[in-house]
XYZ file of C-alpha atoms in Angstrom:
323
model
C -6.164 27.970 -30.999
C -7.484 24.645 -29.696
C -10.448 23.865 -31.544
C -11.119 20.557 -30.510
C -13.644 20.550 -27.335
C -12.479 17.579 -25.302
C -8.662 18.586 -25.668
C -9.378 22.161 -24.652
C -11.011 20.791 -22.050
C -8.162 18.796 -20.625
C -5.835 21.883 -21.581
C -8.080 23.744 -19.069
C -7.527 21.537 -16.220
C -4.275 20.819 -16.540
C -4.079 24.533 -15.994
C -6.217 25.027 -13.410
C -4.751 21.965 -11.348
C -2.049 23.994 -10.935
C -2.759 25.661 -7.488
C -3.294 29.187 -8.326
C -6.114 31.756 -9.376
C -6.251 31.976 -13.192
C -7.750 34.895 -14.399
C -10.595 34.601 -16.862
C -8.182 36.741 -19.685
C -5.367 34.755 -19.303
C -7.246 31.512 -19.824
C -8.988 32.721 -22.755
C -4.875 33.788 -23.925
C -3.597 30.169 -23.082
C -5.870 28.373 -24.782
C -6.747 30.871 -28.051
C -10.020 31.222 -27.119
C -12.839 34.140 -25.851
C -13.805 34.584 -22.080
C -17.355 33.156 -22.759
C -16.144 30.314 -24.537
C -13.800 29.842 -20.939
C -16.867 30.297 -19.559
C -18.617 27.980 -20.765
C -15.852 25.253 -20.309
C -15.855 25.517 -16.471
C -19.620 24.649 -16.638
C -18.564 21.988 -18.327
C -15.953 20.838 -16.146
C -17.929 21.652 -12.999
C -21.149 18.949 -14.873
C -18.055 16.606 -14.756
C -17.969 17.113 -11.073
C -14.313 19.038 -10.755
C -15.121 21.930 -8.050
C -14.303 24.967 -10.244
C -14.620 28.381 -7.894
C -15.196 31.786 -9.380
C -14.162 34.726 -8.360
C -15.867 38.131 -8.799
C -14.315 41.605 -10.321
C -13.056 43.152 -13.945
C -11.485 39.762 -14.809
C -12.724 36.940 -12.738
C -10.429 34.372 -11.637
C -11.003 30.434 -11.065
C -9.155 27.964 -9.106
C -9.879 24.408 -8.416
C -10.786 23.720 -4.305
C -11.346 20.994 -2.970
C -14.632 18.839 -3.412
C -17.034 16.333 -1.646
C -15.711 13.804 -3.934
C -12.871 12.693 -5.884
C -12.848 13.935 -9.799
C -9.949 12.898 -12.206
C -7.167 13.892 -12.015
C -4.666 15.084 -15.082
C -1.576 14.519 -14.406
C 2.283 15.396 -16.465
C 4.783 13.277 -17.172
C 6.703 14.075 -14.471
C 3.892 13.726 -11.788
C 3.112 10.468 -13.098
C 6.659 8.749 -13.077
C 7.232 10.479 -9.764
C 3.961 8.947 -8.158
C 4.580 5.146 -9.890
C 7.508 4.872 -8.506
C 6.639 6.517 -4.645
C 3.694 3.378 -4.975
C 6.260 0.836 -6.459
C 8.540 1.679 -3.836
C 5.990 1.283 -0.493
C 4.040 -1.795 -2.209
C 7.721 -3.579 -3.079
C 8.679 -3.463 0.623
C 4.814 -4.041 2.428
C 5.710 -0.772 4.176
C 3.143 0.213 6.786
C 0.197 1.824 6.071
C 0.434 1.014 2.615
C -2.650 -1.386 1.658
C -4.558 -2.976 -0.585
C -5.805 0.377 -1.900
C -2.247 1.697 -2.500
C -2.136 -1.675 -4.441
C -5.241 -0.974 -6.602
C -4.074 2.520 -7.198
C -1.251 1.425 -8.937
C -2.464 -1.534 -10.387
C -4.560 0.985 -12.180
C -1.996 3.384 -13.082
C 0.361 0.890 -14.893
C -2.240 -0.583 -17.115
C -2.270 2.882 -18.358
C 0.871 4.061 -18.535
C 2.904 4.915 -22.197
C 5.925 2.476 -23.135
C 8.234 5.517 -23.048
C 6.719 6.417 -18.954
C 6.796 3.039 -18.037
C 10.356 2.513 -19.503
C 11.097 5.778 -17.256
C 10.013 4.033 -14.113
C 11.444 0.892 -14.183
C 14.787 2.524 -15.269
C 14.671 4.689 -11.961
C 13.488 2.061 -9.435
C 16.402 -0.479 -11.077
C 18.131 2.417 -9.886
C 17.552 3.260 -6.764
C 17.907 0.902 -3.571
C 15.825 2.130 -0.677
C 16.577 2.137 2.940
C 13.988 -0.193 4.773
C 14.268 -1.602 8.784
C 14.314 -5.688 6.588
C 11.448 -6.566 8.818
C 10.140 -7.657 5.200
C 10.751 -9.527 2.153
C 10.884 -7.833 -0.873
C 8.374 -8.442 -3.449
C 8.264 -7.136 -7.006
C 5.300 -5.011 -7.524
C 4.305 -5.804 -10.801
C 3.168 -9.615 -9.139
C 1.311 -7.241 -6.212
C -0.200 -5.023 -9.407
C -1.512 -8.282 -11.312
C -3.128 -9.746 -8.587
C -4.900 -6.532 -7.121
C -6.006 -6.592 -11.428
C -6.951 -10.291 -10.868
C -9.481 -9.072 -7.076
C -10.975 -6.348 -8.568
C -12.151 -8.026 -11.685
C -12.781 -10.932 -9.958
C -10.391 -13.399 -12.247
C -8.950 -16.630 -11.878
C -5.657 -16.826 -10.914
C -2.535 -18.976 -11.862
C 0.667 -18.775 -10.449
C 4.265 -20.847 -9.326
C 4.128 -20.533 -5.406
C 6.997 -21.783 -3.272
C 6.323 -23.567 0.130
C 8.672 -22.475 3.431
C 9.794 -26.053 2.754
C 11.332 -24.838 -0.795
C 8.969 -26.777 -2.863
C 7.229 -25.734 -5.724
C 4.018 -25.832 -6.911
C 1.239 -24.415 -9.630
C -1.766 -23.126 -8.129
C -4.968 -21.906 -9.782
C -7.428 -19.785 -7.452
C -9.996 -17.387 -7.080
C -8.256 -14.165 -5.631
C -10.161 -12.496 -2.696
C -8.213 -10.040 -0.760
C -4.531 -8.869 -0.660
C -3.623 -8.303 3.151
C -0.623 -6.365 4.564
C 0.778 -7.207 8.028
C 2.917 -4.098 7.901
C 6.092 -6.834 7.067
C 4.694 -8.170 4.533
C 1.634 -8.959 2.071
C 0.109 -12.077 1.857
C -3.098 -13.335 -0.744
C -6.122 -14.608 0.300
C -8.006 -16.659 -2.094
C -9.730 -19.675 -2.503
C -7.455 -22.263 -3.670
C -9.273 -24.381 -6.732
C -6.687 -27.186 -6.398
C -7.343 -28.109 -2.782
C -11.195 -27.322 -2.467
C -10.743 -24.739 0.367
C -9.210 -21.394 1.303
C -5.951 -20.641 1.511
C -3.241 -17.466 2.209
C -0.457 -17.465 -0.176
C 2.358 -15.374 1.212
C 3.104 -12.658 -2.127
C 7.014 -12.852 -2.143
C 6.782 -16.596 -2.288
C 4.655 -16.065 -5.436
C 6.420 -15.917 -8.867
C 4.485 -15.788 -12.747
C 0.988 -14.550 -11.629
C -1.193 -14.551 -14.604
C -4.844 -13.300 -14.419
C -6.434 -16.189 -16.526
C -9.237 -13.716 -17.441
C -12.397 -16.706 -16.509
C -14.346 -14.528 -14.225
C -15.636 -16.282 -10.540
C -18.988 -15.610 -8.204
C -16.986 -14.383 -4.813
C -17.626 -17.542 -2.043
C -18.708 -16.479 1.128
C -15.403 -16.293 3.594
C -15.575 -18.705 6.691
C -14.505 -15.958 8.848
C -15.861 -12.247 8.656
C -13.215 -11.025 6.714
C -10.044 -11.448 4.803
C -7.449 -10.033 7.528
C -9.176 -12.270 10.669
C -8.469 -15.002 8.414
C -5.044 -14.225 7.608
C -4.632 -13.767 11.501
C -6.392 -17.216 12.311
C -4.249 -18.686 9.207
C -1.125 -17.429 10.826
C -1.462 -18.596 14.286
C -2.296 -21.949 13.375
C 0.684 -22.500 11.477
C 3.052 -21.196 14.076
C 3.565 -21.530 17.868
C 3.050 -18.170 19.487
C 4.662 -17.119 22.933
C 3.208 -14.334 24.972
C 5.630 -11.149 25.635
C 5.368 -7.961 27.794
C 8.063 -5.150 27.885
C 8.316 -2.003 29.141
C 10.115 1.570 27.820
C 11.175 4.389 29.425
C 9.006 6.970 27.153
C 5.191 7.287 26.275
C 2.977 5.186 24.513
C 2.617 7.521 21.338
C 6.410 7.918 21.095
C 7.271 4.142 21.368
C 4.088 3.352 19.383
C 5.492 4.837 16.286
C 8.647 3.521 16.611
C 7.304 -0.013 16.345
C 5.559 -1.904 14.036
C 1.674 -1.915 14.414
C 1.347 -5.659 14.453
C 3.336 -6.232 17.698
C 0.552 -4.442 19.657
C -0.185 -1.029 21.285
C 1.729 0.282 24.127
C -0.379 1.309 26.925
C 1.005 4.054 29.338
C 2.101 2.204 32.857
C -0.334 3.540 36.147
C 2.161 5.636 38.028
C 4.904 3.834 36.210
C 6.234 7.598 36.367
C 6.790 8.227 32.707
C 6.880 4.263 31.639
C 4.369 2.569 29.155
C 3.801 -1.620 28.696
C 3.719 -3.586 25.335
C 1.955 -6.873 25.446
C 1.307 -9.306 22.606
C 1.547 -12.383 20.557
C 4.481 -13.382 18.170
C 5.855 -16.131 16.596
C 8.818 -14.470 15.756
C 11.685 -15.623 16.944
C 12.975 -14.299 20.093
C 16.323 -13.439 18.627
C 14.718 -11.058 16.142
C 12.142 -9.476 18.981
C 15.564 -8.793 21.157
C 17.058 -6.931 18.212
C 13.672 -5.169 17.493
C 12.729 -4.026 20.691
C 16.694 -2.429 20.790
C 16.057 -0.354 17.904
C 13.123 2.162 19.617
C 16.066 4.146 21.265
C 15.028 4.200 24.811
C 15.450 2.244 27.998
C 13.224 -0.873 28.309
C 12.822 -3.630 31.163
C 11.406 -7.218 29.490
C 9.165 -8.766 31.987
C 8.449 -11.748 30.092
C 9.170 -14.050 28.316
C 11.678 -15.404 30.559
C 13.488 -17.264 26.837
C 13.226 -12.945 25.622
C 14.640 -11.730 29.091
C 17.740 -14.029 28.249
C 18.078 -13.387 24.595
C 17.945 -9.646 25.666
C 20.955 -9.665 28.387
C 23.024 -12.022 26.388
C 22.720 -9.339 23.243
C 23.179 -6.780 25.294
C 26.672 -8.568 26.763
C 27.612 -9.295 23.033
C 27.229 -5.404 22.276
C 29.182 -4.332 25.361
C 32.394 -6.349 24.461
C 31.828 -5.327 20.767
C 32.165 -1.859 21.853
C 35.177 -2.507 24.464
C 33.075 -2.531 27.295
């Protein structure tokens, strides 16, 4: 018999998280109490705001449903090593649709895992390699996880930070946003060094430490983080205009490419056909390989530096092949 409130309490939900109907008797069994003392621990729970439903008959069951809002959630061992590493793996890789709130998540979740769970982790992501389309670098999470820390509780920031040149640096900043491209994540933050904002591209950052000297947030010069990544971005590289089209709907080719190349529009009486336009810097070699890899016919209409990239892969492949 559990005769300490709280950890009855959590003994409950852990039970009724599991997604069945629990009949009133077979709580009471489980946790070595009476029905009414059951009873009153889902008014308890349900003051804590977890949506406990009742059901009516001899031996009333309860379930949890789902809520207007969000309660805590209990979770096992298992469940918790399982989702560290699912959040490790997407943040290490900037994986698409993976943000800044995947980020906090398991910023959060670290700083309160046990030695012998985080030990558990770490020994299975060491050991796994995941299969990604290298449109990224990799970054090591536990950087991502200190500076989504450093954001949220609005701390100064130190860190190494290594320039596309290959020079090295210490910076100290006030950390504002992390940003993902879908390739990869970057920081913005305002650097204290050089008086004025900065991005700070995350795999080029090594020994983040959050120096725990709290910062007022500045007011951004743009209206938010991500337009000032994008600004940051295409100042610092020259962009070329491209435009291609595929052989298959917009949805279909859509999800087969990255989100930051643009949206496929569907072709007017292009009989089947739809037409991605946008911006890159990257180089056209890489755009050639990339726009290969969506698996159906495509025409590149410009430009004309991508249309000869394209046939001169294209003649590579075909003599690779025998062809």
């Amino acid at each position: 018999m559990t005769t300490d409130t709280p950890a009855r309490l959590l003994q409950l939900l852990s039970l009724l998280q599991t997604p069945r109907e629990w009949p009133g008797g077979e709580l009471a069994d489980r946790l070595g109490v009476s029905r009414r003392t059951v009873r009153r621990d889902i008014d308890r729970l349900r003051e804590l705001g977890y949506p406990v439903e009742a059901s009516k008959g001899a031996d009333g069951g309860y379930r949890l449903v789902a809520g207007k809002a969000m309660p805590p959630l209990l979770l096992d061992d298992e469940e918790t090593v399982a989702i560290a590493v699912g959040l490790r793996a997407g943040a290490g890789h900037a994986v698409a649709g993976v943000d800044e709130a995947s980020v906090r998540a398991l910023a959060k979740l670290e700083q309160v895992l046990p030695a012998r769970l985080r030990h558990r982790v770490t020994t299975l992501q060491a050991a796994t390699t995941p299969l990604t389309s290298g449109d990224g670098a990799s970054i090591a999470p536990e950087t991502l996880t200190v500076m989504a820390s450093a954001v949220a509780g609005r701390e100064r920031l130190r860190f190494a930070y290594r320039a596309a040149d290959g020079s090295e640096t210490r910076r100290q900043a006030e950390p504002y946003r992390l940003v993902s491209t879908g390739r990869r994540w970057y920081l913005v933050a305002y650097d204290l060094d050089r008086g004025d904002w900065r991005t700070f591209r995350v795999d080029r950052v090594s020994e983040p430490f959050a120096t725990g000297a709290r910062f007022a947030p500045r007011e951004m010069p743009t209206g938010s983080a991500a337009e000032y990544l994008r600004r940051s971005i295409q100042r610092r590289q020259e962009t070329y205009r491209f435009a291609v089209a595929f052989a298959g709907s917009a949805a279909e080719v859509g999800a087969r490419l990255p989100g930051w190349l643009g949206t496929p529009v569907a072709e007017e009486g292009g009989g089947g056909w739809c037409v991605l336009r946008g911006d890159t810097g990257e180089p056209v070699e890489w755009l050639a390989v990339r726009l290969a890899t969506v698996g159906c016919e495509f025409v590149v209409r410009e430009p004309a530096e991508l249309v000869s990239c394209v046939r001169e892969l294209g003649g590579r492949l075909s003599r690779a092949g025998g062809g």
